[in-house]
PDB file of C-alpha atoms in Angstrom:
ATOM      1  CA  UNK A 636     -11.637 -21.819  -1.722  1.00  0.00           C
ATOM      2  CA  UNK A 637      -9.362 -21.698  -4.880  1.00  0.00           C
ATOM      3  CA  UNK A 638      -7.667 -18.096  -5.749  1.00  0.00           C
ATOM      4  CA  UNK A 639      -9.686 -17.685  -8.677  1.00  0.00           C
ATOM      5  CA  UNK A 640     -12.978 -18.270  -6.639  1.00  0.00           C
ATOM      6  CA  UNK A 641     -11.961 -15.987  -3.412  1.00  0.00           C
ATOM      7  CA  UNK A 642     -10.816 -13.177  -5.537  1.00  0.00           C
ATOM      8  CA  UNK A 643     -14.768 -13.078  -7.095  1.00  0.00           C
ATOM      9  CA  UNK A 644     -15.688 -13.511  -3.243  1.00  0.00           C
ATOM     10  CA  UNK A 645     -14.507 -10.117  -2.745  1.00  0.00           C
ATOM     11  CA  UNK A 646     -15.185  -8.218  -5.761  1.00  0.00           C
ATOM     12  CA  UNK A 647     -18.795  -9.244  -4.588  1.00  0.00           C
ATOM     13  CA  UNK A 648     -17.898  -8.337  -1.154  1.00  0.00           C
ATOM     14  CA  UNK A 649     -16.594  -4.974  -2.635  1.00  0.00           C
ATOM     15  CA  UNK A 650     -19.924  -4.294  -4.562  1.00  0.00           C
ATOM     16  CA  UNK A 651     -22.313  -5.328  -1.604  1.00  0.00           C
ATOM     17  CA  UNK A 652     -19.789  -2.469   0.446  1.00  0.00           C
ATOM     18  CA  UNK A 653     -20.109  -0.002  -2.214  1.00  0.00           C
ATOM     19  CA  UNK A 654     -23.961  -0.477  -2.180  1.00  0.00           C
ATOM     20  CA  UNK A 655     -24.228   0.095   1.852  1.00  0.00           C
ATOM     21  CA  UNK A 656     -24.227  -3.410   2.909  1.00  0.00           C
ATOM     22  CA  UNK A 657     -21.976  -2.654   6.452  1.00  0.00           C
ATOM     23  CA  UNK A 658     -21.589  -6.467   7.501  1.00  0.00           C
ATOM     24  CA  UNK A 659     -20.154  -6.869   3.472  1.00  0.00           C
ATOM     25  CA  UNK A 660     -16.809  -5.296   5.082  1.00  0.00           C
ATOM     26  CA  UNK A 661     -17.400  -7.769   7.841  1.00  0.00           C
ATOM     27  CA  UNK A 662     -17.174 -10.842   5.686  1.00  0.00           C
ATOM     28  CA  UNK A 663     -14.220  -8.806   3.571  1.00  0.00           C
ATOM     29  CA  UNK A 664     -12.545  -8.374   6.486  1.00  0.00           C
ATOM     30  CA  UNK A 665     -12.867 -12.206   7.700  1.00  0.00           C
ATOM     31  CA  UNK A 666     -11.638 -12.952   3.544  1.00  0.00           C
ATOM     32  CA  UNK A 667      -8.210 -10.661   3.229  1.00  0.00           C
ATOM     33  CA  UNK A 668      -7.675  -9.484   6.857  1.00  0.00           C
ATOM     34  CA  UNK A 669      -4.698 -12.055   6.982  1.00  0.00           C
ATOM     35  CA  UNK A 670      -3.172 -10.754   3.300  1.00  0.00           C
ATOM     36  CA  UNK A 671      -3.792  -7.163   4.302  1.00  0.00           C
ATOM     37  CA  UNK A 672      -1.486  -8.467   7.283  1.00  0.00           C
ATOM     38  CA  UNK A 673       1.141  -9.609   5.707  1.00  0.00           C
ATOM     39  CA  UNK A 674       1.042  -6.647   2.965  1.00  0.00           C
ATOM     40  CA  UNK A 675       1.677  -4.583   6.270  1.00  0.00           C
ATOM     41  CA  UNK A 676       4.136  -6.779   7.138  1.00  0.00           C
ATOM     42  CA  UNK A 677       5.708  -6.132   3.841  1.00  0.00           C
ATOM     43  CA  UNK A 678       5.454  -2.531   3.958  1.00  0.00           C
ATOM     44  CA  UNK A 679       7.262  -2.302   7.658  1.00  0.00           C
ATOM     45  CA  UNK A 680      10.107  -4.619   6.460  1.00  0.00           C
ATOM     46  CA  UNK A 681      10.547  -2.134   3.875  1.00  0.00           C
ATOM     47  CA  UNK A 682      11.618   0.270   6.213  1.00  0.00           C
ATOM     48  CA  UNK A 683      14.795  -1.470   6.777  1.00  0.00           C
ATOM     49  CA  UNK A 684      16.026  -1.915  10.515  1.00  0.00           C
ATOM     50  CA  UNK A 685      13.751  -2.426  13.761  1.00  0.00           C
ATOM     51  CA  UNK A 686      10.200  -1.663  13.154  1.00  0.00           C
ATOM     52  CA  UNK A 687       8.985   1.218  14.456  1.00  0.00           C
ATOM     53  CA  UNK A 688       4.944   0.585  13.587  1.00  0.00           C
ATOM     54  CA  UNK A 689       3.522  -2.784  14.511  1.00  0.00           C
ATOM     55  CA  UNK A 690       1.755  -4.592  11.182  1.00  0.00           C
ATOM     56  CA  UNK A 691      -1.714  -5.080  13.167  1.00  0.00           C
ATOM     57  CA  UNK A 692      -2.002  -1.523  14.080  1.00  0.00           C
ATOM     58  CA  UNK A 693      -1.013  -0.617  10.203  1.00  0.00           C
ATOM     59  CA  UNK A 694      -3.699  -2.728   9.468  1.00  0.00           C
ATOM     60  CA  UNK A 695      -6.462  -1.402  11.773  1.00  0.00           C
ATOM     61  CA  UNK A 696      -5.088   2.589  10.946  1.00  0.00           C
ATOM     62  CA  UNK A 697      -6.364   1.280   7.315  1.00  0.00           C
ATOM     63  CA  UNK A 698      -9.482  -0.180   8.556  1.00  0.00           C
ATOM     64  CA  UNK A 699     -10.632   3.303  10.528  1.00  0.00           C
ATOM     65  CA  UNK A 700      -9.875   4.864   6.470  1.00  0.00           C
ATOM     66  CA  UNK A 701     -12.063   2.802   4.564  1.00  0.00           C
ATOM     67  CA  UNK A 702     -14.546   4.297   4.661  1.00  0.00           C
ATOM     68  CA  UNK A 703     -13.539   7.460   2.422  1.00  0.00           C
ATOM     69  CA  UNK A 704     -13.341   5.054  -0.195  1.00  0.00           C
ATOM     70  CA  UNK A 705     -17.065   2.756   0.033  1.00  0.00           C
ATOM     71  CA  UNK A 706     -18.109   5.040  -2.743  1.00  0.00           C
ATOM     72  CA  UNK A 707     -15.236   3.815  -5.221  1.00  0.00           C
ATOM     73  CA  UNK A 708     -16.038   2.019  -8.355  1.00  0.00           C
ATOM     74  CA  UNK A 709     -14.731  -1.230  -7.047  1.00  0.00           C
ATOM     75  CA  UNK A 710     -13.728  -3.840  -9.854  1.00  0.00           C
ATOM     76  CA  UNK A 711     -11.623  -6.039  -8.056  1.00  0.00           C
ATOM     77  CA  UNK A 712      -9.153  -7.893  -5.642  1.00  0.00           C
ATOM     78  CA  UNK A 713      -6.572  -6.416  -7.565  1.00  0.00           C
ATOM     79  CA  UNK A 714      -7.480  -2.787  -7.426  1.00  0.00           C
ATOM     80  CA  UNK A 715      -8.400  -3.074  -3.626  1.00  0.00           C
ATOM     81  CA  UNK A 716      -5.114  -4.451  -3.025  1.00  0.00           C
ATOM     82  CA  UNK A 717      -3.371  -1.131  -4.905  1.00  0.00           C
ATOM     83  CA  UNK A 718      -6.086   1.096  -3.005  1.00  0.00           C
ATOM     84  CA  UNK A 719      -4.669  -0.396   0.569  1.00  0.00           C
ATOM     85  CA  UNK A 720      -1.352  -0.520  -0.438  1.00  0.00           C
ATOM     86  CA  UNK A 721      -1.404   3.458  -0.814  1.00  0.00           C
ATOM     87  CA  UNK A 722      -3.275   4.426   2.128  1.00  0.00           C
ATOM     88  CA  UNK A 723      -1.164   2.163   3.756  1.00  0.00           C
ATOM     89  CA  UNK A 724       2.118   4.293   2.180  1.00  0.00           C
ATOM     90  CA  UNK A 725      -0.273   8.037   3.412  1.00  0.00           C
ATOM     91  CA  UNK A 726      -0.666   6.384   6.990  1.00  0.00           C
ATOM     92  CA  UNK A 727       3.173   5.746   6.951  1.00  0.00           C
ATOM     93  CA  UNK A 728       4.111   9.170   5.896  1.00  0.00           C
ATOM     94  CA  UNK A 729       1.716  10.710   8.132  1.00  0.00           C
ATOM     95  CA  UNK A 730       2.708   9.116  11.099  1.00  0.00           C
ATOM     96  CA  UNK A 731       6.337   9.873  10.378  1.00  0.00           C
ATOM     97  CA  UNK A 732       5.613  13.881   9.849  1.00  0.00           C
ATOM     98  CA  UNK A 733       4.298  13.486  13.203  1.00  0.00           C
ATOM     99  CA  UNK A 734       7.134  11.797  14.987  1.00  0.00           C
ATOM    100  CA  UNK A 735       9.353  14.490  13.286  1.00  0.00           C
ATOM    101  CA  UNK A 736       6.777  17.153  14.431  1.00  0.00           C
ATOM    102  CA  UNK A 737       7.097  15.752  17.971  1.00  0.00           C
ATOM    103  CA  UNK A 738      11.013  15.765  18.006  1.00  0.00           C
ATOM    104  CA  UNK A 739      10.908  19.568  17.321  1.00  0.00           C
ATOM    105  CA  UNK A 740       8.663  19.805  20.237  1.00  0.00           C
ATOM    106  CA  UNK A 741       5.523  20.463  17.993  1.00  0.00           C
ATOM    107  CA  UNK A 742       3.522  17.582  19.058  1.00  0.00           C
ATOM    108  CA  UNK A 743      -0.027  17.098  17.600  1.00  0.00           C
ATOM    109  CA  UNK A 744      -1.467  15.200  20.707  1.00  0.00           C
ATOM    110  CA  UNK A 745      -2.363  11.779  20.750  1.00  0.00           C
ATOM    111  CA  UNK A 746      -3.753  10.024  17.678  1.00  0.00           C
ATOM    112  CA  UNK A 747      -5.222   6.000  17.472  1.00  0.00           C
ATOM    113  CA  UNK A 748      -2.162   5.135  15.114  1.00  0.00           C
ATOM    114  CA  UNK A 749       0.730   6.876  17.373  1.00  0.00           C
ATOM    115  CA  UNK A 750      -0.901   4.662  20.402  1.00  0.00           C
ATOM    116  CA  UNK A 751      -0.526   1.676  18.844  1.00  0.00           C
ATOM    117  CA  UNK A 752       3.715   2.947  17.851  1.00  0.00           C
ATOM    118  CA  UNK A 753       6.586   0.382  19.155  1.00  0.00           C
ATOM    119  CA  UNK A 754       9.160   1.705  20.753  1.00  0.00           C
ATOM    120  CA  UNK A 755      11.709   1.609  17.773  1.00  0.00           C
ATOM    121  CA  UNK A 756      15.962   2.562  17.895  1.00  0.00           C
ATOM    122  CA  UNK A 757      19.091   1.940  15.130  1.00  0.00           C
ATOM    123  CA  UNK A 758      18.801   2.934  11.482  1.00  0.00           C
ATOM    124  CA  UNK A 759      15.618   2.935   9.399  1.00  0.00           C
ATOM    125  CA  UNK A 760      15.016   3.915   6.456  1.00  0.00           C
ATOM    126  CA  UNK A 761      13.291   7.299   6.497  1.00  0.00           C
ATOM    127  CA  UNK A 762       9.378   7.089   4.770  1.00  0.00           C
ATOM    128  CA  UNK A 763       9.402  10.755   3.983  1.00  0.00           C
ATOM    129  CA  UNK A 764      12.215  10.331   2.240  1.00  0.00           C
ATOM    130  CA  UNK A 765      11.235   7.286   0.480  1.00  0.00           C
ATOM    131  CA  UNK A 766       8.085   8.893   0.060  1.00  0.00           C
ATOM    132  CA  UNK A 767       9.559  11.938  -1.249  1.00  0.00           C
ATOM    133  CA  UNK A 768      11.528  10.619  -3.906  1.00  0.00           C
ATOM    134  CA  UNK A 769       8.941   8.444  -4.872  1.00  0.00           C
ATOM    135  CA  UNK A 770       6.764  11.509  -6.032  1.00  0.00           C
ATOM    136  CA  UNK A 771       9.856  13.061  -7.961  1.00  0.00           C
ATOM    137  CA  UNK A 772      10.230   9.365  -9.976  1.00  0.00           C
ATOM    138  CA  UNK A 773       6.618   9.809 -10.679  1.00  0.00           C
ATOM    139  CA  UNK A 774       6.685  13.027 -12.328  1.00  0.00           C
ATOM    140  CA  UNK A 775       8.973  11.646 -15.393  1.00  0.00           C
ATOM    141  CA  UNK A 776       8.372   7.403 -15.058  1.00  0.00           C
ATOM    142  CA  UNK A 777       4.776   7.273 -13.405  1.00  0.00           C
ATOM    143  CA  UNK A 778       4.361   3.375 -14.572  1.00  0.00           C
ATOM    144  CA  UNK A 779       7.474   2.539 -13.143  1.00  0.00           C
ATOM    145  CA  UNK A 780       7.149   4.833  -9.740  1.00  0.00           C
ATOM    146  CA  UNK A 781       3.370   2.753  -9.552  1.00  0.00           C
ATOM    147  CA  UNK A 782       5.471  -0.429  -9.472  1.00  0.00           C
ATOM    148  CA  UNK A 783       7.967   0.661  -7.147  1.00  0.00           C
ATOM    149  CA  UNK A 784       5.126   2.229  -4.569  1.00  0.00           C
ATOM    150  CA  UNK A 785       3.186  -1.133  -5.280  1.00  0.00           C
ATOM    151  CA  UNK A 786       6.764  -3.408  -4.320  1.00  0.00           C
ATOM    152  CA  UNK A 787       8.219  -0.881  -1.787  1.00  0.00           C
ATOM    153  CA  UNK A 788       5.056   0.550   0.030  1.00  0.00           C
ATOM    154  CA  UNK A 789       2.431  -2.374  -1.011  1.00  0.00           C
ATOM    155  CA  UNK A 790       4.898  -5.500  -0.615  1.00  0.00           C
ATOM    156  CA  UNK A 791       3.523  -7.290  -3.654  1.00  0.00           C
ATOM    157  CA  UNK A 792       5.044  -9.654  -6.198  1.00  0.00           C
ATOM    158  CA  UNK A 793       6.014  -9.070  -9.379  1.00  0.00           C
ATOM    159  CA  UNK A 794       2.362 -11.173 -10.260  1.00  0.00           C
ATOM    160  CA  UNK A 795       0.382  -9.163  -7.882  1.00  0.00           C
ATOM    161  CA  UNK A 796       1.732  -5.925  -9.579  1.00  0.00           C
ATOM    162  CA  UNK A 797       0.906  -7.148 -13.334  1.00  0.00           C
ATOM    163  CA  UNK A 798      -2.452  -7.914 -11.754  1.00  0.00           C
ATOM    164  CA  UNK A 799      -2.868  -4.407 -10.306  1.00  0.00           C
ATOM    165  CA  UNK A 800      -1.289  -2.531 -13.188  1.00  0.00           C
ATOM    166  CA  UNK A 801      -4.061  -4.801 -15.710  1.00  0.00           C
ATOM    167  CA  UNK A 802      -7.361  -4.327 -13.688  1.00  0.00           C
ATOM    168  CA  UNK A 803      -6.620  -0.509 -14.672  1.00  0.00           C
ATOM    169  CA  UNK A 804      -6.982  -1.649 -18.255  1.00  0.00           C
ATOM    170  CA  UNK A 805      -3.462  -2.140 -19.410  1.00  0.00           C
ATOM    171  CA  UNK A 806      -1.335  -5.128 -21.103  1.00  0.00           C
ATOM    172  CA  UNK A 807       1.663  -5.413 -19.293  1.00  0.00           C
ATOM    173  CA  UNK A 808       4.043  -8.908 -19.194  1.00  0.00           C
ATOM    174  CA  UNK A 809       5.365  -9.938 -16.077  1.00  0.00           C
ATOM    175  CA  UNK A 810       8.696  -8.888 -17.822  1.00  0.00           C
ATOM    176  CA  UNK A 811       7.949  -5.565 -18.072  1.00  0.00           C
ATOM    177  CA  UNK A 812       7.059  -5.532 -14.456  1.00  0.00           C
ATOM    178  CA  UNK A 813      10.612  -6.790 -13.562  1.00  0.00           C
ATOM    179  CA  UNK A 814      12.452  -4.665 -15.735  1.00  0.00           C
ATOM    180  CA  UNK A 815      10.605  -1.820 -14.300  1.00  0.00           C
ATOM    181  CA  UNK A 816      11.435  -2.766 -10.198  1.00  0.00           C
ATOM    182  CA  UNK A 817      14.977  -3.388 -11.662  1.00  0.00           C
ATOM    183  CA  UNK A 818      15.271   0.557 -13.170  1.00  0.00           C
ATOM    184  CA  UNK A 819      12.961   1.693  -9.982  1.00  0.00           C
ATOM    185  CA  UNK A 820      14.967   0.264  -7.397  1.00  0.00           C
ATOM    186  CA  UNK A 821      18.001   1.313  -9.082  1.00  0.00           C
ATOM    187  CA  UNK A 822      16.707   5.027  -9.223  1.00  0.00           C
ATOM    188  CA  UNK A 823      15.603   4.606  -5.540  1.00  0.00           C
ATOM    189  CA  UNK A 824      19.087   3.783  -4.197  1.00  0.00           C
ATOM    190  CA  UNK A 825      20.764   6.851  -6.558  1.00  0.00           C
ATOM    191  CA  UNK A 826      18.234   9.606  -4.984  1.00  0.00           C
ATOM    192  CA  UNK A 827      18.302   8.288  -1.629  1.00  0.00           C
ATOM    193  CA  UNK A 828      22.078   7.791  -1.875  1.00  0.00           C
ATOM    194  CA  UNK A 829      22.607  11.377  -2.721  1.00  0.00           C
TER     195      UNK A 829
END
């Protein structure tokens, strides 16, 4: 199946979802399940250092969410892929409050996602920090902190983010893109640096 022809696969997938057709995720699933695995795969290598979240159980945490977004106005591969990419960032950032919850000794019991945890040691790089600095860059360069969530958190290409940032009706060059992960990233490593 050529790219052009999958990515109207699943926008129809998408729709048949949105309108209650349960075995359309099914054939989704069967479509992007191994991209939504390697976007996951993305997102952990992010992290820097060992992993401490296994990419399939990322990718299944996601799967037990979709369904607080059937209802969305789905238009396309693109804006699927942007939708995944930040629940995948929230699932991240919640399962990291909880391991910092549990090292104070306030552990919130035993959830799917924190089953499905790899035991994990050395240096990462901290998601609530990432995460938190990330809403800060928003709040004065939100186009920029979109591309840096979509690159950081989402693991896509500089294509795959003009894709995203154009299904929400803008014009942006794949230039633009670049020069906005080069002035993201470099704003990343100043607030996390400091």
């Amino acid at each position: 199946m050529s790219g052009q022809s999958q990515a109207a696969a699943i926008t129809g997938f998408l729709h048949q979802w949105r309108d209650g057709d349960a075995s359309a995720l099914e054939r989704l699933t069967d479509c992007i399940y191994g991209e939504l695995r390697r976007l996951a795969s993305s997102i952990l290598a992010g992290e820097g250092g060992p992993r401490s979240v296994d990419p399939t159980a990322l990718v299944h945490e996601l799967y037990l969410r979709l369904p607080g977004v059937q209802q969305f106005d789905w238009r396309n591969r693109a804006q699927f892929m942007n939708t995944a990419a930040r629940m995948m960032r929230n699932v991240l950032v919640d399962h990291a409050r909880k391991r910092k919850a549990a090292k104070r000794g306030a552990s919130t019991g035993a959830e799917s996602f924190d089953d499905c945890v790899v035991a994990a040691g050395g240096s990462q790089l901290d998601v609530l920090v990432v995460n938190d600095a990330l809403d800060r860059f928003a709040q004065s360069f939100p186009r920029q902190a979109r591309v840096l969530e979509l690159k950081f958190f989402g693991g896509l290409d500089s294509n795959e983010i003009r894709e995203v940032l154009n299904s929400e009706g803008e014009d942006f060059s794949l230039r633009t893109v670049e020069r906005d992960w080069t002035f993201a990233r470099a704003w990343l490593h100043d607030a996390i640096g400091s």
